[in-house]
Coordinates of C-alpha atoms and ligand atoms in Angstrom, one line a residue:
X1 CA -39.0 -72.7 -68.2
X2 CA -35.5 -74.0 -67.9
X3 CA -32.7 -72.1 -69.8
X4 CA -30.1 -74.8 -68.8
X5 CA -27.6 -76.2 -71.2
X6 CA -24.0 -76.7 -72.1
X7 CA -21.3 -74.2 -71.1
X8 CA -18.2 -75.9 -72.3
X9 CA -17.3 -79.1 -74.3
X10 CA -14.1 -81.0 -73.5
X11 CA -12.7 -83.8 -75.6
X12 CA -10.0 -86.4 -75.4
X13 CA -8.9 -89.4 -77.3
X14 CA -5.8 -91.7 -77.3
X15 CA -2.4 -90.9 -78.8
X16 CA -2.6 -93.7 -81.4
X17 CA -4.7 -94.5 -84.5
X18 CA -5.2 -97.2 -87.0
X19 CA -5.9 -96.4 -90.7
X20 CA -9.0 -98.3 -91.9
X21 CA -7.3 -98.9 -95.3
X22 CA -4.5 -100.8 -93.5
X23 CA -7.0 -102.8 -91.5
X24 CA -9.0 -103.6 -94.7
X25 CA -5.8 -104.8 -96.5
X26 CA -4.9 -107.0 -93.6
X27 CA -8.4 -108.5 -93.4
X28 CA -8.7 -109.1 -97.1
X29 CA -11.5 -106.6 -97.5
X30 CA -12.0 -103.9 -100.1
X31 CA -10.9 -100.6 -98.3
X32 CA -14.0 -98.9 -99.7
X33 CA -16.2 -101.1 -97.7
X34 CA -14.8 -99.5 -94.5
X35 CA -14.2 -96.0 -95.9
X36 CA -17.4 -95.6 -97.9
X37 CA -19.7 -98.6 -97.0
X38 CA -19.2 -98.0 -93.2
X39 CA -17.9 -94.5 -93.5
X40 CA -14.8 -94.7 -91.3
X41 CA -11.3 -93.4 -92.1
X42 CA -9.4 -94.2 -88.9
X43 CA -10.0 -95.4 -85.3
X44 CA -8.2 -94.4 -82.1
X45 CA -6.4 -97.3 -80.5
X46 CA -6.1 -97.5 -76.7
X47 CA -3.0 -99.0 -75.0
X48 CA -3.8 -100.5 -71.6
X49 CA -2.6 -97.3 -69.9
X50 CA -5.6 -95.5 -71.3
X51 CA -9.0 -96.5 -70.0
X52 CA -12.5 -94.9 -69.6
X53 CA -11.2 -93.1 -66.4
X54 CA -8.0 -91.5 -68.0
X55 CA -10.0 -90.5 -71.1
X56 CA -12.8 -89.0 -69.0
X57 CA -10.4 -87.1 -66.8
X58 CA -8.6 -85.7 -69.8
X59 CA -11.9 -84.6 -71.4
X60 CA -13.1 -83.1 -68.1
X61 CA -9.8 -81.2 -67.7
X62 CA -10.3 -79.8 -71.2
X63 CA -13.8 -78.7 -70.4
X64 CA -12.7 -77.1 -67.1
X65 CA -9.9 -74.9 -68.6
X66 CA -10.4 -71.5 -67.1
X67 CA -13.4 -72.6 -65.0
X68 CA -13.7 -72.5 -61.2
X69 CA -13.6 -76.1 -59.8
X70 CA -15.4 -74.9 -56.7
X71 CA -18.6 -74.3 -58.7
X72 CA -18.9 -78.0 -59.7
X73 CA -21.4 -80.0 -57.5
X74 CA -21.4 -83.3 -59.5
X75 CA -19.4 -85.4 -61.9
X76 CA -21.8 -87.8 -63.7
X77 CA -19.9 -90.3 -65.9
X78 CA -21.8 -92.3 -68.5
X79 CA -19.8 -95.4 -69.6
X80 CA -20.1 -99.0 -70.6
X81 CA -16.4 -99.6 -70.2
X82 CA -16.4 -99.1 -66.4
X83 CA -13.2 -100.2 -64.6
X84 CA -14.9 -101.4 -61.4
X85 CA -18.3 -103.0 -60.7
X86 CA -18.7 -101.0 -57.5
X87 CA -16.8 -97.7 -57.5
X88 CA -17.8 -95.0 -60.0
X89 CA -15.0 -94.1 -62.5
X90 CA -16.1 -90.5 -61.6
X91 CA -14.4 -90.8 -58.2
X92 CA -11.1 -91.3 -59.9
X93 CA -11.8 -88.5 -62.3
X94 CA -12.5 -86.2 -59.3
X95 CA -9.1 -87.1 -57.7
X96 CA -7.1 -86.8 -61.0
X97 CA -8.6 -83.3 -61.6
X98 CA -8.0 -82.3 -58.0
X99 CA -11.6 -81.2 -57.4
X100 CA -12.6 -80.3 -53.9
X101 CA -14.1 -83.1 -51.8
X102 CA -17.5 -81.2 -51.8
X103 CA -18.7 -82.9 -54.9
X104 CA -20.9 -85.9 -55.8
X105 CA -19.5 -88.6 -58.2
X106 CA -21.7 -91.2 -59.9
X107 CA -21.4 -93.5 -62.9
X108 CA -24.4 -94.2 -65.1
X109 CA -24.8 -97.1 -67.5
X110 CA -27.1 -97.9 -70.4
X111 CA -24.8 -98.6 -73.3
X112 CA -24.3 -95.5 -75.5
X113 CA -27.2 -93.7 -73.8
X114 CA -25.3 -93.3 -70.5
X115 CA -24.0 -89.8 -71.3
X116 CA -27.5 -88.6 -72.3
X117 CA -28.8 -89.8 -68.9
X118 CA -26.0 -87.9 -67.3
X119 CA -26.8 -84.8 -69.3
X120 CA -30.4 -85.0 -68.4
X121 CA -29.7 -85.3 -64.7
X122 CA -27.2 -82.5 -64.9
X123 CA -29.6 -80.1 -66.6
X124 CA -32.4 -80.7 -64.1
X125 CA -29.9 -80.2 -61.3
X126 CA -28.5 -76.9 -62.5
X127 CA -32.0 -75.6 -63.4
X128 CA -32.8 -75.8 -59.7
X129 CA -29.4 -74.4 -58.5
X130 CA -28.5 -71.6 -61.0
X131 CA -25.1 -70.9 -59.4
X132 CA -23.8 -74.5 -59.5
X133 CA -22.4 -76.5 -62.4
X134 CA -22.3 -80.2 -63.2
X135 CA -19.9 -82.2 -65.4
X136 CA -21.7 -84.8 -67.5
X137 CA -19.1 -87.1 -69.2
X138 CA -19.3 -89.9 -71.8
X139 CA -16.2 -92.0 -71.9
X140 CA -15.6 -95.4 -73.6
X141 CA -13.4 -97.8 -75.5
X142 CA -15.3 -99.7 -78.1
X143 CA -14.0 -103.3 -78.5
X144 CA -15.5 -106.0 -80.6
X145 CA -12.5 -108.3 -81.2
X146 CA -9.9 -109.0 -83.8
X147 CA -11.2 -110.2 -87.2
X148 CA -14.9 -109.5 -86.3
X149 CA -17.4 -107.5 -88.4
X150 CA -17.5 -104.9 -85.6
X151 CA -13.7 -104.4 -85.7
X152 CA -14.0 -101.6 -88.3
X153 CA -16.3 -99.7 -85.9
X154 CA -14.1 -99.6 -82.8
X155 CA -12.7 -96.4 -81.3
X156 CA -11.8 -94.7 -78.0
X157 CA -12.5 -91.3 -76.5
X158 CA -14.4 -89.1 -74.2
X159 CA -16.5 -86.0 -74.3
X160 CA -17.2 -83.9 -71.2
X161 CA -20.1 -81.4 -71.0
X162 CA -19.9 -78.7 -68.4
X163 CA -23.6 -77.8 -67.7
X164 CA -25.0 -74.6 -66.2
X165 CA -28.2 -72.7 -65.9
X166 CA -26.8 -69.9 -68.1
X167 CA -25.0 -71.8 -70.8
X168 CA -22.5 -70.2 -73.2
X169 CA -22.7 -72.8 -76.0
X170 CA -26.2 -74.2 -76.3
X171 CA -29.5 -74.3 -74.4
X172 CA -31.1 -77.7 -74.3
X173 CA -34.8 -77.6 -74.9
X174 CA -37.4 -79.5 -72.8
X175 CA -38.9 -81.3 -75.8
X176 CA -37.2 -84.7 -74.9
X177 CA -38.9 -87.8 -76.3
X178 CA -37.6 -91.1 -75.1
X179 CA -38.2 -94.8 -75.5
X180 CA -36.9 -98.1 -74.0
X181 CA -37.6 -101.7 -75.2
X182 CA -35.6 -104.9 -74.5
X183 CA -33.5 -105.8 -77.6
X184 CA -30.7 -108.4 -78.0
X185 CA -28.9 -106.2 -80.5
X186 CA -25.6 -105.6 -78.5
X187 CA -24.5 -106.3 -75.0
X188 CA -21.4 -107.2 -73.0
X189 CA -21.7 -109.9 -70.2
X190 CA -19.4 -109.2 -67.2
X191 CA -17.1 -112.1 -68.1
X192 CA -16.2 -110.5 -71.5
X193 CA -14.1 -107.5 -72.4
X194 CA -15.6 -107.4 -75.9
X195 CA -19.2 -106.7 -76.9
X196 CA -21.5 -109.3 -78.3
X197 CA -23.4 -107.9 -81.2
X198 CA -26.0 -108.9 -83.8
X199 CA -24.7 -106.2 -86.2
X200 CA -27.4 -106.0 -88.8
X201 CA -30.2 -106.4 -86.2
X202 CA -28.6 -103.6 -84.2
X203 CA -28.8 -101.2 -87.2
X204 CA -32.5 -102.2 -87.6
X205 CA -33.3 -101.4 -84.0
X206 CA -31.4 -98.1 -84.2
X207 CA -33.4 -97.1 -87.3
X208 CA -36.7 -98.3 -85.9
X209 CA -36.2 -96.3 -82.6
X210 CA -35.3 -93.2 -84.6
X211 CA -38.4 -93.5 -86.7
X212 CA -40.7 -94.0 -83.7
X213 CA -39.2 -91.1 -81.8
X214 CA -39.2 -88.7 -84.8
X215 CA -42.9 -89.5 -85.5
X216 CA -43.8 -88.9 -81.9
X217 CA -41.6 -85.8 -81.7
X218 CA -43.4 -84.2 -84.7
X219 CA -46.8 -85.0 -83.2
X220 CA -45.9 -83.6 -79.8
X221 CA -44.1 -80.4 -80.9
X222 CA -45.7 -79.7 -84.3
X223 CA -42.1 -79.3 -85.7
X224 CA -40.8 -81.0 -88.8
X225 CA -37.6 -81.2 -90.9
X226 CA -37.9 -77.5 -92.0
X227 CA -37.5 -76.3 -88.4
X228 CA -34.0 -77.6 -87.9
X229 CA -30.6 -76.4 -89.1
X230 CA -29.0 -79.8 -88.4
X231 CA -29.7 -83.3 -87.2
X232 CA -27.1 -85.0 -85.0
X233 CA -26.9 -88.7 -84.3
X234 CA -25.2 -91.2 -82.1
X235 CA -22.6 -92.3 -84.6
X236 CA -21.3 -95.9 -84.1
X237 CA -20.0 -95.3 -87.7
X238 CA -20.8 -92.5 -90.0
X239 CA -23.1 -94.4 -92.4
X240 CA -25.4 -95.3 -89.5
X241 CA -26.4 -91.7 -88.9
X242 CA -26.7 -91.1 -92.6
X243 CA -29.2 -93.9 -92.9
X244 CA -31.4 -92.3 -90.1
X245 CA -31.0 -88.9 -91.7
X246 CA -32.5 -90.2 -95.0
X247 CA -35.9 -90.4 -93.3
X248 CA -35.8 -86.7 -92.5
X249 CA -34.4 -85.7 -95.9
X250 CA -37.5 -87.2 -97.6
X251 CA -39.6 -84.6 -95.7
X252 CA -37.4 -81.6 -96.4
X253 CA -37.5 -79.2 -99.4
X254 CA -34.4 -79.5 -101.6
X255 CA -32.5 -76.5 -100.1
X256 CA -33.1 -77.7 -96.5
X257 CA -32.2 -81.3 -97.5
X258 CA -28.9 -80.1 -98.9
X259 CA -28.1 -78.1 -95.8
X260 CA -29.0 -81.0 -93.5
X261 CA -26.8 -83.3 -95.6
X262 CA -23.7 -81.0 -95.5
X263 CA -24.1 -80.4 -91.8
X264 CA -24.4 -84.1 -91.2
X265 CA -21.0 -84.4 -93.0
X266 CA -19.5 -81.8 -90.7
X267 CA -20.9 -83.6 -87.6
X268 CA -19.3 -86.9 -88.7
X269 CA -15.9 -85.4 -89.4
X270 CA -14.3 -86.1 -85.9
X271 CA -16.1 -89.4 -85.5
X272 CA -14.8 -90.7 -88.9
X273 CA -11.3 -90.5 -87.5
X274 CA -11.8 -91.3 -83.8
X275 CA -14.3 -94.2 -84.3
X276 CA -17.2 -95.2 -82.0
X277 CA -16.7 -93.8 -78.6
X278 CA -20.0 -95.3 -77.4
X279 CA -21.5 -92.9 -74.8
X280 CA -19.7 -89.8 -76.0
X281 CA -20.4 -90.4 -79.6
X282 CA -23.4 -88.2 -80.1
X283 CA -21.6 -85.4 -78.3
X284 CA -18.5 -85.8 -80.4
X285 CA -20.9 -85.3 -83.4
X286 CA -22.1 -82.1 -81.7
X287 CA -18.6 -80.9 -81.1
X288 CA -17.6 -81.7 -84.7
X289 CA -20.5 -79.8 -86.1
X290 CA -20.1 -76.7 -83.9
X291 CA -16.4 -76.5 -84.5
X292 CA -17.0 -76.5 -88.3
X293 CA -18.4 -73.0 -87.8
X294 CA -21.3 -73.7 -90.2
X295 CA -24.1 -72.6 -87.9
X296 CA -25.3 -69.3 -86.7
X297 CA -26.4 -68.4 -83.2
X298 CA -30.1 -69.1 -82.7
X299 CA -30.0 -72.3 -84.8
X300 CA -32.1 -75.2 -83.6
X301 CA -30.5 -78.6 -83.9
X302 CA -32.0 -82.1 -83.2
X303 CA -30.0 -84.7 -81.2
X304 CA -30.7 -88.4 -81.4
X305 CA -29.1 -90.5 -78.7
X306 CA -29.2 -94.3 -78.9
X307 CA -27.9 -97.0 -76.6
X308 CA -28.2 -100.7 -77.4
X309 CA -30.3 -102.9 -75.3
X310 CA -32.2 -100.5 -76.2
X311 CA -33.0 -97.0 -75.2
X312 CA -33.2 -93.8 -77.3
X313 CA -34.0 -90.1 -76.9
X314 CA -34.7 -87.3 -79.3
X315 CA -34.4 -83.7 -78.2
X316 CA -33.4 -80.3 -79.5
X317 CA -31.0 -77.5 -78.5
X318 CA -30.5 -73.9 -79.6
X319 CA -27.1 -72.2 -80.1
X320 CA -26.4 -69.3 -77.9
X321 CA -25.1 -65.9 -79.0
X322 CA -21.3 -65.9 -79.3
X323 CA -21.1 -69.6 -78.8
X324 CA -18.1 -70.1 -81.1
X325 CA -15.8 -68.2 -78.8
X326 CA -16.3 -70.9 -76.1
X327 CA -15.1 -73.7 -78.5
X328 CA -11.5 -74.9 -79.1
X329 CA -11.3 -76.3 -82.6
X330 CA -7.5 -75.9 -82.9
X331 CA -7.0 -77.9 -79.6
X332 CA -9.4 -80.6 -80.6
X333 CA -8.0 -81.0 -84.1
X334 CA -4.5 -81.1 -82.7
X335 CA -5.5 -84.0 -80.4
X336 CA -6.8 -85.9 -83.5
X337 CA -4.0 -84.9 -85.9
X338 CA -1.3 -85.4 -83.2
X339 CA -2.0 -89.2 -82.8
X340 CA 0.7 -91.6 -84.0
X341 CA -0.3 -94.1 -86.7
X342 CA 0.1 -97.8 -85.7
X343 CA 0.3 -100.7 -88.2
X344 CA -2.1 -103.6 -87.9
X345 CA 0.6 -105.7 -86.0
X346 CA 1.1 -103.1 -83.3
X347 CA -2.7 -102.6 -83.0
X348 CA -3.3 -106.3 -82.6
X349 CA -0.6 -106.4 -79.9
X350 CA -2.1 -103.5 -78.0
X351 CA -5.6 -105.0 -78.4
X352 CA -4.5 -108.2 -76.8
X353 CA -2.5 -106.5 -73.9
X354 CA -5.3 -105.7 -71.5
X355 CA -5.5 -106.0 -67.7
X356 CA -5.8 -109.5 -66.4
X357 CA -9.2 -110.3 -64.9
X358 CA -7.5 -111.9 -61.8
X359 CA -5.9 -110.6 -58.6
X360 CA -2.3 -110.5 -60.0
X361 CA -0.3 -107.3 -60.3
X362 CA 0.1 -105.8 -63.7
X363 CA 2.3 -102.9 -65.1
X364 CA 1.2 -101.0 -68.2
X365 CA 3.8 -100.6 -70.9
X366 CA 5.6 -97.3 -70.2
X367 CA 6.4 -96.8 -73.9
X368 CA 2.8 -96.0 -74.5
X369 CA 2.4 -93.5 -71.6
X370 CA 0.9 -90.3 -73.2
X371 CA -1.8 -87.7 -72.4
X372 CA -2.4 -85.9 -69.2
X373 CA -3.5 -89.0 -67.2
X374 CA -2.6 -92.6 -67.3
X375 CA -3.1 -96.0 -65.6
X376 CA 0.4 -97.1 -64.5
X377 CA -0.8 -100.6 -63.5
X378 CA -2.6 -102.5 -60.8
X379 CA -0.9 -103.3 -57.4
X380 CA -2.6 -105.3 -54.7
X381 CA -5.8 -105.2 -56.8
X382 CA -5.8 -101.4 -56.7
X383 CA -5.6 -99.4 -59.9
X384 CA -2.6 -96.9 -59.9
X385 CA -3.6 -93.8 -61.8
X386 CA -1.1 -91.0 -62.4
X387 CA -0.9 -87.5 -63.9
X388 CA 1.5 -87.4 -66.9
X389 CA 4.6 -85.3 -66.9
Ligands
HMG401 P1 -20.6 -106.1 -92.1 O1 -21.8 -107.0 -92.0 O2 -19.3 -106.7 -92.3 O3 -20.9 -105.1 -93.3 O4 -20.5 -105.2 -90.9 P2 -22.0 -105.1 -94.5 O5 -21.8 -106.3 -95.3 O6 -23.3 -104.8 -93.9 O7 -21.5 -103.9 -95.3 C1 -21.5 -102.6 -94.7 C2 -21.8 -101.6 -95.8 O8 -20.7 -101.5 -96.7 C3 -23.0 -101.9 -96.6 O9 -23.6 -100.7 -96.9 C4 -22.4 -102.5 -97.9 O10 -23.2 -102.4 -99.1 C5 -21.2 -101.6 -98.0 P3 -25.2 -100.5 -96.6 O11 -25.9 -101.5 -97.4 O12 -25.4 -100.8 -95.1 O13 -25.5 -99.1 -97.0 N1 -20.1 -102.2 -98.8 C6 -19.3 -101.5 -99.6 N2 -19.3 -100.2 -100.0 C7 -18.3 -99.8 -100.9 N3 -17.4 -100.6 -101.4 C8 -17.4 -101.9 -101.1 C9 -18.4 -102.4 -100.2 N4 -18.6 -103.6 -99.7 C10 -19.7 -103.5 -98.8 N5 -16.5 -102.7 -101.7 C11 -21.7 -103.9 -89.2 C12 -21.2 -104.0 -90.7 C13 -22.3 -102.5 -89.0 C14 -22.9 -104.9 -89.1 C15 -20.6 -104.2 -88.3 O14 -19.5 -103.3 -88.5 C16 -21.0 -104.3 -86.8 O15 -21.5 -105.2 -86.3 N6 -20.7 -103.1 -86.1 C17 -21.0 -103.0 -84.6 C18 -22.5 -102.8 -84.4 C19 -22.9 -101.4 -84.7 O16 -22.2 -100.5 -84.8 N7 -24.3 -101.2 -84.8 C20 -24.8 -99.9 -85.1 C21 -26.2 -99.7 -84.5 S1 -26.2 -100.2 -82.7 C22 -25.5 -98.8 -81.9 O17 -25.3 -97.8 -82.5 C23 -25.1 -99.0 -80.5 C24 -23.6 -99.2 -80.3 O18 -22.9 -98.0 -80.4 C25 -23.4 -99.8 -78.9 C26 -24.0 -99.1 -77.7 O19 -25.1 -98.6 -77.7 O20 -23.4 -99.3 -76.6 C27 -23.0 -100.2 -81.3

């Protein structure tokens, strides 16, 4: 029986954010539609010098603080904002972190499910090699386009999970239930830098997948709502997870339902401010809940991962004794609180200043250089990454 799980959780986002009330005003929408109806307060905004690689490297660096890089055998990066159709973003991450060459680097893609695939592979790997570690990362920038319904659900960030056979934070159970079925709910053709989405249909598929997996999970494990201290969801926006949670709340007694509701709120706290970070989103919910200090060691939590297209997985994890001393709430809150607010005009300018999809050279705007790693530009069709000062 595997004891593998998550040893450390790293997080990174950009240095800029947009207030949803400012966006609502500019779009002629009632601000409560965004803040209550969708459930988002802010979204991180990415200048072109921040991409899925720089965010992944920053989150991985955060997860690796005080760790021995020589123990890491693999970097598995789940992303749907990959910067190259051939080379894995994880190769750049390895270089930026200065990890030894004796490491495997791979990128995995299936919309927001990518990081769960990475985690799954990482856990199986470390179970077989108890002295080795694997970094599983989810890193993305969610882009729907200016003046689109999806605009209020954009965001940018990364979460890195350092996995080991003797985890300090949580043990991931082997009760994984999963499901794939072709759905035209959300996709991004290679010619487009923004996703195409059938928004209302995507929420229907998400809920249907949760329902099917929850039913199957209960049948396979004999567990129900009463057996969990919290339910965590992929959170493209906070209201989405709440809609799925309602199905579980109907089956819980009033005390349990109240607990699950308040823990859901704690799990959505970081995401409400960072926005959808696609593949890392479920794990940002995990971090947000754990850093709220509401749960005791030994608590069992359920995790629902969803990636459009569509694929989903429901599994559980158990918190380890002393887990909270391996978290870094001050550092992660400082990353969120330390962002600079941009107005709608500046956000629109940054949104439209992205790398040309042609062989010409490009320099990123130095005024937006921030964070431990950045993309300086593209020269001779080669991306120029740098460590910050
Ligand atoms: P919309 O169609 O503009 O919004 O965009 P709406 O009209 O459906 O309203 C949203 C909510 O606000 C509704 O609440 C309204 O009632 C409420 P609900 O009925 O849903 O509970 N509302 C108000 N509340 C308070 N005061 C008001 C007010 N007005 C309205 N004045 C939509 C919403 C989600 C469709 C859009 O933002 C979108 O397309 N987002 C992107 C797609 C998405 O996030 N889908 C989620 C499921 S798919 C997924 O999670 C995968 C994904 O992460 C990608 C991947 O896997 O890679 C997206």
